[in-house]
Amino acid sequence: MDNLRFKALEISLSRKVKHFEAPPKASGYFGELTFSKKVMQEYLSKDSFKKVMNAVEEGSQIDRATAHEVATSMKAWATSKGATHYTHWFHPLTGSTAEKHDAFISTLEDGTAIERFGGDELVQQEPDASSFPSGGLRNTFEARGYTAWDPSSPAFILDRTLCVPTVFIAYTGEALDYKTPLLKALSAVDKAATRVCKLFSEDTKKVSSTLGWEQEYFLVDSALYKARPDLMLTGRSVFGHASAKDQQLSDHYFGRINERVVNFMQELEYESLRLGIPVKTRHNEVAPNQFECAPIFEETNVSVDHNQLFMHLLDRVAQHYDLAVLLHEKPFSRLNGSGKHNNWSLQTNNGVNLLSPGKTKEENLRFLTFLVNTIKAVHDNTDLLRGHIASSSNDLRLGANEAPPAIISVFIGNRLTQMLDEIEKGNGLENPNDGAENISIPKIPEILLDNTDRNRTSPFAFTGNKFEFRAVGSAESCSKPMIVLNAVVAEQLNQFADKVEAKIDAGTEKNQAIVEVIREAVKESKSVRFEGNSYSQEWVDEAAKRGLPNISSTTEALKTTASEKSVKLFEKLGVLSERELKARYSIKLEKYIKKLQIEARVIGDLATNHIIPTAIRYQNTLIENVKGLQEVLDNKTFSSLAKNQVQTIKEISEHIQEIKVNVHEMVEERKKANNMEDEEEQGEAYYGKVLPYFEKIRYHVDKLELLVDDDLWPLPKYREMLFLK
Ligand code: ADP
Ligand code: MG
């Protein structure tokens, strides 16, 4: 077969731009494929509609009769939109989503058929769960697990299939998914934040966590993608010399979006909007062929579901344009990787953003309360936050001088820093007397949004009216960071309320009590605040002095998720039990090991079957050439002129030798690791013994890429993959 790279290049060069035109006015088709509140209102009786709303807002149970009515309405609505099937749509511990479609059609005795979908099918299903990871929670011989309807996330139609968002639980009650603990964490933060809000006013009945994600991704022509086994199997290029030009001119960031990509984006947005995903922002990112899309924020559970759906649509729609989407956190070495910033805040049932400064002193004291408690929650739990975003791929990005480092710190900007410093010193807070109006808290500008400094290097930054958790990986579900963040904030808010209430009981005036506890928290959490360049070595040194954890190894980071501290916290809040946490840890560790195992195999195979034979072919041509020169030239001329070729021949041999030796050693280390019984030991062996060979082998392969005749090189090069036209 001819060189696959050239075939792929030829195909990619012959692409014609495919145009896409969405119907006019997005508001006209927004949410048309979702069983939205509006549709429910239309289809359900008043009474049933109210019951569903109660379930959504207060988590109340939906009775059988109502469930049946909802199911019948869903069926009528979905079939009117052409749906033929239904499925429970859930988030198993694989990290992606799962579905098993059943047709609505049901045959009758008289030989005819009808569409059937009742309350029973809506509320609960029992998919064969034996092949999903459970981390030992469920033995395969009793593979029973069930999915149960989550009315708080709207059902939707995808591929003519009605998809009902559900939780996925073992019959023993343990969660086998990411939605169950997320819903529990959201409920915990609701309770805790409502309790704290009640210190200020009785109006607050409910507090919702809000999430606005920003999804970064790369696009590569699908023909070139298919000619790179590493991209296909691991999502990243394990080899590839840097392109002479890549991101050094910063000419891609916010640049004009090329026509092929913009058409892709338009179709992607059209499909997203129809599914009720409120996509809003799109732009070119820093690295060539890197892009970003962000929606308007939503309640966290819905937003998490929407991100999962969005990732699916990305992949799907890209294929219509002969593009492959890379969601991997670091698909191209030495270029910026991709993150998924999680913008997060808390919002009351009255629509008040608790992280937005208010107009009155009372409102500002409440703002300060939530700001400082969030900082304190992060301070106390940097290890857990780090642990829940760890993966083999994200850890290639964290700390790689383009993404927040593995040290979790908080950025709040100059003005707020000054204010917290004043509070710490006790300035202006001494004469509270009674009532908030008499308390002199430092003045907070009403709108911080426009004057909060931007610090792109911080893993957890306050941006005027929300925090932005920037260390989250692009391929991950938002549920993991959202479970841990909402849980730690809930825990902190509870501690805060306990302390304030105790002070009030002991006779301290309420606002004074609040200020005193805030001051304590400001002092205790000071070390996590960092305003400088988080990418710098000075910060690494400074953080070490401050005693902040810098967990760069994935295995260490993952360990924190099942630590004694983690168990205590999650059990106390009722979010995850010890058994569940340990099972999840084991699944993550196994996934880490398997991913490295796959990468190691791909590296070994490509080096041995693609790179070395190519290098030898080229070397043979050089040898022929040298032999020829020797024949036609006199000895003296020959020894001066053939020097370069001979030198190249030697260099090629050296690189081949290094690759061979390192691949062999890597395989030996892998064998040793594979034989280890203990999973943690195995994980550490993969991290400490196998992983270091990846870069060593790559170095020599990339050197060969520069030496070997371009005509022979089998893998599409960076410069060919990175500049879509
Ligand atoms: P930038 O890239 O400057 O950080 P973007 O506009 O790309 O900003 O993204 C900001 C994200 O923050 C959007 O998804 C937006 O909806 C979200 N956001 C804004 N306010 C809130 C809030 N109160 N809670 C959660 N997310 C929010
Ligand atoms: Mg952002």
PDB file of N, CA and C in Angstrom, residues 305-378:
ATOM      1  N   ASP A 305     -25.893  17.677  32.260  1.00  0.00           N
ATOM      2  CA  ASP A 305     -26.491  16.853  31.202  1.00  0.00           C
ATOM      3  C   ASP A 305     -26.259  17.490  29.837  1.00  0.00           C
ATOM      4  N   HIS A 306     -26.421  18.799  29.795  1.00  0.00           N
ATOM      5  CA  HIS A 306     -26.254  19.492  28.518  1.00  0.00           C
ATOM      6  C   HIS A 306     -24.819  19.409  28.011  1.00  0.00           C
ATOM      7  N   ASN A 307     -23.874  19.438  28.921  1.00  0.00           N
ATOM      8  CA  ASN A 307     -22.484  19.309  28.463  1.00  0.00           C
ATOM      9  C   ASN A 307     -22.225  17.926  27.881  1.00  0.00           C
ATOM     10  N   GLN A 308     -22.786  16.905  28.519  1.00  0.00           N
ATOM     11  CA  GLN A 308     -22.610  15.543  27.991  1.00  0.00           C
ATOM     12  C   GLN A 308     -23.215  15.434  26.599  1.00  0.00           C
ATOM     13  N   LEU A 309     -24.399  16.006  26.454  1.00  0.00           N
ATOM     14  CA  LEU A 309     -25.065  15.969  25.156  1.00  0.00           C
ATOM     15  C   LEU A 309     -24.267  16.756  24.127  1.00  0.00           C
ATOM     16  N   PHE A 310     -23.749  17.883  24.569  1.00  0.00           N
ATOM     17  CA  PHE A 310     -22.980  18.742  23.671  1.00  0.00           C
ATOM     18  C   PHE A 310     -21.740  18.014  23.142  1.00  0.00           C
ATOM     19  N   MET A 311     -21.067  17.278  24.033  1.00  0.00           N
ATOM     20  CA  MET A 311     -19.872  16.554  23.583  1.00  0.00           C
ATOM     21  C   MET A 311     -20.258  15.515  22.524  1.00  0.00           C
ATOM     22  N   HIS A 312     -21.418  14.914  22.731  1.00  0.00           N
ATOM     23  CA  HIS A 312     -21.902  13.941  21.748  1.00  0.00           C
ATOM     24  C   HIS A 312     -22.176  14.640  20.408  1.00  0.00           C
ATOM     25  N   LEU A 313     -22.826  15.797  20.482  1.00  0.00           N
ATOM     26  CA  LEU A 313     -23.148  16.523  19.245  1.00  0.00           C
ATOM     27  C   LEU A 313     -21.889  16.980  18.512  1.00  0.00           C
ATOM     28  N   LEU A 314     -20.899  17.411  19.270  1.00  0.00           N
ATOM     29  CA  LEU A 314     -19.623  17.833  18.672  1.00  0.00           C
ATOM     30  C   LEU A 314     -19.099  16.745  17.746  1.00  0.00           C
ATOM     31  N   ASP A 315     -19.038  15.554  18.312  1.00  0.00           N
ATOM     32  CA  ASP A 315     -18.505  14.429  17.591  1.00  0.00           C
ATOM     33  C   ASP A 315     -19.350  14.113  16.359  1.00  0.00           C
ATOM     34  N   ARG A 316     -20.655  14.120  16.586  1.00  0.00           N
ATOM     35  CA  ARG A 316     -21.605  13.763  15.556  1.00  0.00           C
ATOM     36  C   ARG A 316     -21.581  14.757  14.398  1.00  0.00           C
ATOM     37  N   VAL A 317     -21.708  16.035  14.721  1.00  0.00           N
ATOM     38  CA  VAL A 317     -21.818  17.041  13.668  1.00  0.00           C
ATOM     39  C   VAL A 317     -20.490  17.193  12.920  1.00  0.00           C
ATOM     40  N   ALA A 318     -19.379  17.021  13.636  1.00  0.00           N
ATOM     41  CA  ALA A 318     -18.064  17.146  12.983  1.00  0.00           C
ATOM     42  C   ALA A 318     -17.970  16.190  11.797  1.00  0.00           C
ATOM     43  N   GLN A 319     -18.545  15.002  11.959  1.00  0.00           N
ATOM     44  CA  GLN A 319     -18.466  14.009  10.884  1.00  0.00           C
ATOM     45  C   GLN A 319     -19.127  14.503   9.601  1.00  0.00           C
ATOM     46  N   HIS A 320     -20.151  15.345   9.748  1.00  0.00           N
ATOM     47  CA  HIS A 320     -20.809  15.887   8.549  1.00  0.00           C
ATOM     48  C   HIS A 320     -19.859  16.779   7.748  1.00  0.00           C
ATOM     49  N   TYR A 321     -18.812  17.249   8.382  1.00  0.00           N
ATOM     50  CA  TYR A 321     -17.865  18.159   7.717  1.00  0.00           C
ATOM     51  C   TYR A 321     -16.505  17.489   7.514  1.00  0.00           C
ATOM     52  N   ASP A 322     -16.489  16.162   7.621  1.00  0.00           N
ATOM     53  CA  ASP A 322     -15.244  15.395   7.496  1.00  0.00           C
ATOM     54  C   ASP A 322     -14.187  15.878   8.481  1.00  0.00           C
ATOM     55  N   LEU A 323     -14.655  16.177   9.661  1.00  0.00           N
ATOM     56  CA  LEU A 323     -13.749  16.612  10.721  1.00  0.00           C
ATOM     57  C   LEU A 323     -13.814  15.608  11.865  1.00  0.00           C
ATOM     58  N   ALA A 324     -12.705  15.503  12.585  1.00  0.00           N
ATOM     59  CA  ALA A 324     -12.711  14.692  13.803  1.00  0.00           C
ATOM     60  C   ALA A 324     -12.477  15.639  14.974  1.00  0.00           C
ATOM     61  N   VAL A 325     -13.279  15.469  16.019  1.00  0.00           N
ATOM     62  CA  VAL A 325     -13.125  16.305  17.204  1.00  0.00           C
ATOM     63  C   VAL A 325     -12.183  15.614  18.178  1.00  0.00           C
ATOM     64  N   LEU A 326     -11.232  16.369  18.709  1.00  0.00           N
ATOM     65  CA  LEU A 326     -10.365  15.816  19.751  1.00  0.00           C
ATOM     66  C   LEU A 326     -10.721  16.496  21.061  1.00  0.00           C
ATOM     67  N   LEU A 327     -11.276  15.726  21.971  1.00  0.00           N
ATOM     68  CA  LEU A 327     -11.632  16.285  23.277  1.00  0.00           C
ATOM     69  C   LEU A 327     -10.522  16.062  24.303  1.00  0.00           C
ATOM     70  N   HIS A 328      -9.502  15.320  23.906  1.00  0.00           N
ATOM     71  CA  HIS A 328      -8.383  15.027  24.806  1.00  0.00           C
ATOM     72  C   HIS A 328      -7.770  16.329  25.340  1.00  0.00           C
ATOM     73  N   GLU A 329      -7.285  16.288  26.594  1.00  0.00           N
ATOM     74  CA  GLU A 329      -6.739  17.491  27.216  1.00  0.00           C
ATOM     75  C   GLU A 329      -5.414  17.930  26.609  1.00  0.00           C
ATOM     76  N   LYS A 330      -4.717  17.025  25.956  1.00  0.00           N
ATOM     77  CA  LYS A 330      -3.408  17.411  25.403  1.00  0.00           C
ATOM     78  C   LYS A 330      -3.143  16.637  24.128  1.00  0.00           C
ATOM     79  N   PRO A 331      -3.911  16.919  23.068  1.00  0.00           N
ATOM     80  CA  PRO A 331      -3.729  16.120  21.849  1.00  0.00           C
ATOM     81  C   PRO A 331      -2.399  16.386  21.154  1.00  0.00           C
ATOM     82  N   PHE A 332      -1.857  17.592  21.321  1.00  0.00           N
ATOM     83  CA  PHE A 332      -0.602  17.929  20.643  1.00  0.00           C
ATOM     84  C   PHE A 332       0.408  18.440  21.657  1.00  0.00           C
ATOM     85  N   SER A 333       1.510  17.751  21.701  1.00  0.00           N
ATOM     86  CA  SER A 333       2.558  18.118  22.633  1.00  0.00           C
ATOM     87  C   SER A 333       3.088  19.515  22.307  1.00  0.00           C
ATOM     88  N   ARG A 334       3.474  20.252  23.330  1.00  0.00           N
ATOM     89  CA  ARG A 334       4.054  21.590  23.207  1.00  0.00           C
ATOM     90  C   ARG A 334       3.087  22.639  22.647  1.00  0.00           C
ATOM     91  N   LEU A 335       1.820  22.266  22.535  1.00  0.00           N
ATOM     92  CA  LEU A 335       0.803  23.259  22.187  1.00  0.00           C
ATOM     93  C   LEU A 335      -0.175  23.310  23.346  1.00  0.00           C
ATOM     94  N   ASN A 336      -0.926  24.406  23.431  1.00  0.00           N
ATOM     95  CA  ASN A 336      -1.912  24.482  24.512  1.00  0.00           C
ATOM     96  C   ASN A 336      -2.849  23.286  24.498  1.00  0.00           C
ATOM     97  N   GLY A 337      -3.187  22.830  25.673  1.00  0.00           N
ATOM     98  CA  GLY A 337      -4.163  21.754  25.777  1.00  0.00           C
ATOM     99  C   GLY A 337      -5.557  22.332  25.981  1.00  0.00           C
ATOM    100  N   SER A 338      -6.530  21.443  26.141  1.00  0.00           N
ATOM    101  CA  SER A 338      -7.914  21.898  26.266  1.00  0.00           C
ATOM    102  C   SER A 338      -8.460  21.659  27.667  1.00  0.00           C
ATOM    103  N   GLY A 339      -9.152  22.670  28.138  1.00  0.00           N
ATOM    104  CA  GLY A 339      -9.808  22.549  29.441  1.00  0.00           C
ATOM    105  C   GLY A 339     -11.304  22.696  29.288  1.00  0.00           C
ATOM    106  N   LYS A 340     -11.962  22.555  30.415  1.00  0.00           N
ATOM    107  CA  LYS A 340     -13.407  22.810  30.435  1.00  0.00           C
ATOM    108  C   LYS A 340     -13.650  23.659  31.683  1.00  0.00           C
ATOM    109  N   HIS A 341     -13.586  24.962  31.501  1.00  0.00           N
ATOM    110  CA  HIS A 341     -13.777  25.841  32.666  1.00  0.00           C
ATOM    111  C   HIS A 341     -15.193  25.662  33.198  1.00  0.00           C
ATOM    112  N   ASN A 342     -15.278  25.473  34.499  1.00  0.00           N
ATOM    113  CA  ASN A 342     -16.596  25.351  35.129  1.00  0.00           C
ATOM    114  C   ASN A 342     -16.893  26.633  35.889  1.00  0.00           C
ATOM    115  N   ASN A 343     -17.722  27.500  35.309  1.00  0.00           N
ATOM    116  CA  ASN A 343     -18.130  28.725  36.006  1.00  0.00           C
ATOM    117  C   ASN A 343     -19.247  28.359  36.953  1.00  0.00           C
ATOM    118  N   TRP A 344     -19.087  28.754  38.198  1.00  0.00           N
ATOM    119  CA  TRP A 344     -19.991  28.241  39.230  1.00  0.00           C
ATOM    120  C   TRP A 344     -20.458  29.358  40.167  1.00  0.00           C
ATOM    121  N   SER A 345     -21.714  29.297  40.525  1.00  0.00           N
ATOM    122  CA  SER A 345     -22.206  30.225  41.538  1.00  0.00           C
ATOM    123  C   SER A 345     -23.396  29.593  42.258  1.00  0.00           C
ATOM    124  N   LEU A 346     -23.993  30.371  43.165  1.00  0.00           N
ATOM    125  CA  LEU A 346     -25.184  29.916  43.891  1.00  0.00           C
ATOM    126  C   LEU A 346     -26.264  30.966  43.695  1.00  0.00           C
ATOM    127  N   GLN A 347     -27.473  30.501  43.477  1.00  0.00           N
ATOM    128  CA  GLN A 347     -28.563  31.428  43.184  1.00  0.00           C
ATOM    129  C   GLN A 347     -29.796  31.075  43.996  1.00  0.00           C
ATOM    130  N   THR A 348     -30.442  32.089  44.579  1.00  0.00           N
ATOM    131  CA  THR A 348     -31.624  31.809  45.413  1.00  0.00           C
ATOM    132  C   THR A 348     -32.866  31.663  44.542  1.00  0.00           C
ATOM    133  N   ASN A 349     -33.936  31.152  45.167  1.00  0.00           N
ATOM    134  CA  ASN A 349     -35.199  31.014  44.441  1.00  0.00           C
ATOM    135  C   ASN A 349     -35.733  32.374  43.988  1.00  0.00           C
ATOM    136  N   ASN A 350     -35.241  33.453  44.587  1.00  0.00           N
ATOM    137  CA  ASN A 350     -35.668  34.789  44.140  1.00  0.00           C
ATOM    138  C   ASN A 350     -34.760  35.345  43.044  1.00  0.00           C
ATOM    139  N   GLY A 351     -33.886  34.504  42.544  1.00  0.00           N
ATOM    140  CA  GLY A 351     -33.033  34.933  41.443  1.00  0.00           C
ATOM    141  C   GLY A 351     -31.820  35.739  41.867  1.00  0.00           C
ATOM    142  N   VAL A 352     -31.500  35.748  43.167  1.00  0.00           N
ATOM    143  CA  VAL A 352     -30.327  36.503  43.619  1.00  0.00           C
ATOM    144  C   VAL A 352     -29.066  35.653  43.450  1.00  0.00           C
ATOM    145  N   ASN A 353     -28.079  36.198  42.762  1.00  0.00           N
ATOM    146  CA  ASN A 353     -26.780  35.531  42.654  1.00  0.00           C
ATOM    147  C   ASN A 353     -25.998  35.844  43.928  1.00  0.00           C
ATOM    148  N   LEU A 354     -25.723  34.817  44.723  1.00  0.00           N
ATOM    149  CA  LEU A 354     -25.101  35.039  46.033  1.00  0.00           C
ATOM    150  C   LEU A 354     -23.636  35.441  45.927  1.00  0.00           C
ATOM    151  N   LEU A 355     -23.058  35.337  44.736  1.00  0.00           N
ATOM    152  CA  LEU A 355     -21.675  35.780  44.574  1.00  0.00           C
ATOM    153  C   LEU A 355     -21.605  37.104  43.813  1.00  0.00           C
ATOM    154  N   SER A 356     -22.725  37.818  43.817  1.00  0.00           N
ATOM    155  CA  SER A 356     -22.751  39.118  43.172  1.00  0.00           C
ATOM    156  C   SER A 356     -22.933  40.157  44.262  1.00  0.00           C
ATOM    157  N   PRO A 357     -22.024  41.158  44.346  1.00  0.00           N
ATOM    158  CA  PRO A 357     -22.172  42.166  45.391  1.00  0.00           C
ATOM    159  C   PRO A 357     -23.501  42.898  45.237  1.00  0.00           C
ATOM    160  N   GLY A 358     -24.091  43.283  46.361  1.00  0.00           N
ATOM    161  CA  GLY A 358     -25.407  43.905  46.300  1.00  0.00           C
ATOM    162  C   GLY A 358     -25.349  45.409  46.452  1.00  0.00           C
ATOM    163  N   LYS A 359     -26.516  46.018  46.710  1.00  0.00           N
ATOM    164  CA  LYS A 359     -26.588  47.470  46.818  1.00  0.00           C
ATOM    165  C   LYS A 359     -26.478  47.905  48.272  1.00  0.00           C
ATOM    166  N   THR A 360     -27.025  47.086  49.170  1.00  0.00           N
ATOM    167  CA  THR A 360     -27.050  47.500  50.573  1.00  0.00           C
ATOM    168  C   THR A 360     -25.929  46.814  51.340  1.00  0.00           C
ATOM    169  N   LYS A 361     -25.705  47.311  52.556  1.00  0.00           N
ATOM    170  CA  LYS A 361     -24.663  46.695  53.380  1.00  0.00           C
ATOM    171  C   LYS A 361     -25.037  45.261  53.742  1.00  0.00           C
ATOM    172  N   GLU A 362     -26.294  45.068  53.997  1.00  0.00           N
ATOM    173  CA  GLU A 362     -26.766  43.726  54.330  1.00  0.00           C
ATOM    174  C   GLU A 362     -26.454  42.763  53.172  1.00  0.00           C
ATOM    175  N   GLU A 363     -26.745  43.235  51.965  1.00  0.00           N
ATOM    176  CA  GLU A 363     -26.480  42.387  50.789  1.00  0.00           C
ATOM    177  C   GLU A 363     -24.984  42.133  50.620  1.00  0.00           C
ATOM    178  N   ASN A 364     -24.208  43.164  50.915  1.00  0.00           N
ATOM    179  CA  ASN A 364     -22.763  42.990  50.779  1.00  0.00           C
ATOM    180  C   ASN A 364     -22.185  42.056  51.825  1.00  0.00           C
ATOM    181  N   LEU A 365     -22.782  42.103  53.004  1.00  0.00           N
ATOM    182  CA  LEU A 365     -22.312  41.185  54.043  1.00  0.00           C
ATOM    183  C   LEU A 365     -22.622  39.742  53.618  1.00  0.00           C
ATOM    184  N   ARG A 366     -23.760  39.580  52.993  1.00  0.00           N
ATOM    185  CA  ARG A 366     -24.117  38.243  52.503  1.00  0.00           C
ATOM    186  C   ARG A 366     -23.161  37.818  51.377  1.00  0.00           C
ATOM    187  N   PHE A 367     -22.874  38.755  50.487  1.00  0.00           N
ATOM    188  CA  PHE A 367     -21.911  38.471  49.414  1.00  0.00           C
ATOM    189  C   PHE A 367     -20.565  38.024  50.006  1.00  0.00           C
ATOM    190  N   LEU A 368     -20.102  38.807  50.973  1.00  0.00           N
ATOM    191  CA  LEU A 368     -18.826  38.477  51.628  1.00  0.00           C
ATOM    192  C   LEU A 368     -18.870  37.096  52.261  1.00  0.00           C
ATOM    193  N   THR A 369     -20.001  36.806  52.872  1.00  0.00           N
ATOM    194  CA  THR A 369     -20.168  35.507  53.513  1.00  0.00           C
ATOM    195  C   THR A 369     -19.952  34.378  52.516  1.00  0.00           C
ATOM    196  N   PHE A 370     -20.590  34.479  51.361  1.00  0.00           N
ATOM    197  CA  PHE A 370     -20.486  33.393  50.383  1.00  0.00           C
ATOM    198  C   PHE A 370     -19.113  33.374  49.709  1.00  0.00           C
ATOM    199  N   LEU A 371     -18.567  34.566  49.498  1.00  0.00           N
ATOM    200  CA  LEU A 371     -17.233  34.635  48.895  1.00  0.00           C
ATOM    201  C   LEU A 371     -16.205  33.952  49.806  1.00  0.00           C
ATOM    202  N   VAL A 372     -16.218  34.383  51.073  1.00  0.00           N
ATOM    203  CA  VAL A 372     -15.193  33.896  52.001  1.00  0.00           C
ATOM    204  C   VAL A 372     -15.394  32.407  52.305  1.00  0.00           C
ATOM    205  N   ASN A 373     -16.639  31.996  52.410  1.00  0.00           N
ATOM    206  CA  ASN A 373     -16.876  30.573  52.672  1.00  0.00           C
ATOM    207  C   ASN A 373     -16.421  29.697  51.506  1.00  0.00           C
ATOM    208  N   THR A 374     -16.587  30.197  50.292  1.00  0.00           N
ATOM    209  CA  THR A 374     -16.113  29.413  49.145  1.00  0.00           C
ATOM    210  C   THR A 374     -14.588  29.309  49.185  1.00  0.00           C
ATOM    211  N   ILE A 375     -13.939  30.427  49.471  1.00  0.00           N
ATOM    212  CA  ILE A 375     -12.467  30.402  49.541  1.00  0.00           C
ATOM    213  C   ILE A 375     -12.015  29.429  50.634  1.00  0.00           C
ATOM    214  N   LYS A 376     -12.707  29.488  51.769  1.00  0.00           N
ATOM    215  CA  LYS A 376     -12.341  28.604  52.883  1.00  0.00           C
ATOM    216  C   LYS A 376     -12.575  27.137  52.492  1.00  0.00           C
ATOM    217  N   ALA A 377     -13.676  26.884  51.799  1.00  0.00           N
ATOM    218  CA  ALA A 377     -13.968  25.506  51.374  1.00  0.00           C
ATOM    219  C   ALA A 377     -12.857  24.992  50.463  1.00  0.00           C
ATOM    220  N   VAL A 378     -12.396  25.844  49.557  1.00  0.00           N
ATOM    221  CA  VAL A 378     -11.316  25.437  48.652  1.00  0.00           C
ATOM    222  C   VAL A 378     -10.037  25.231  49.461  1.00  0.00           C
TER     223      VAL A 378
END
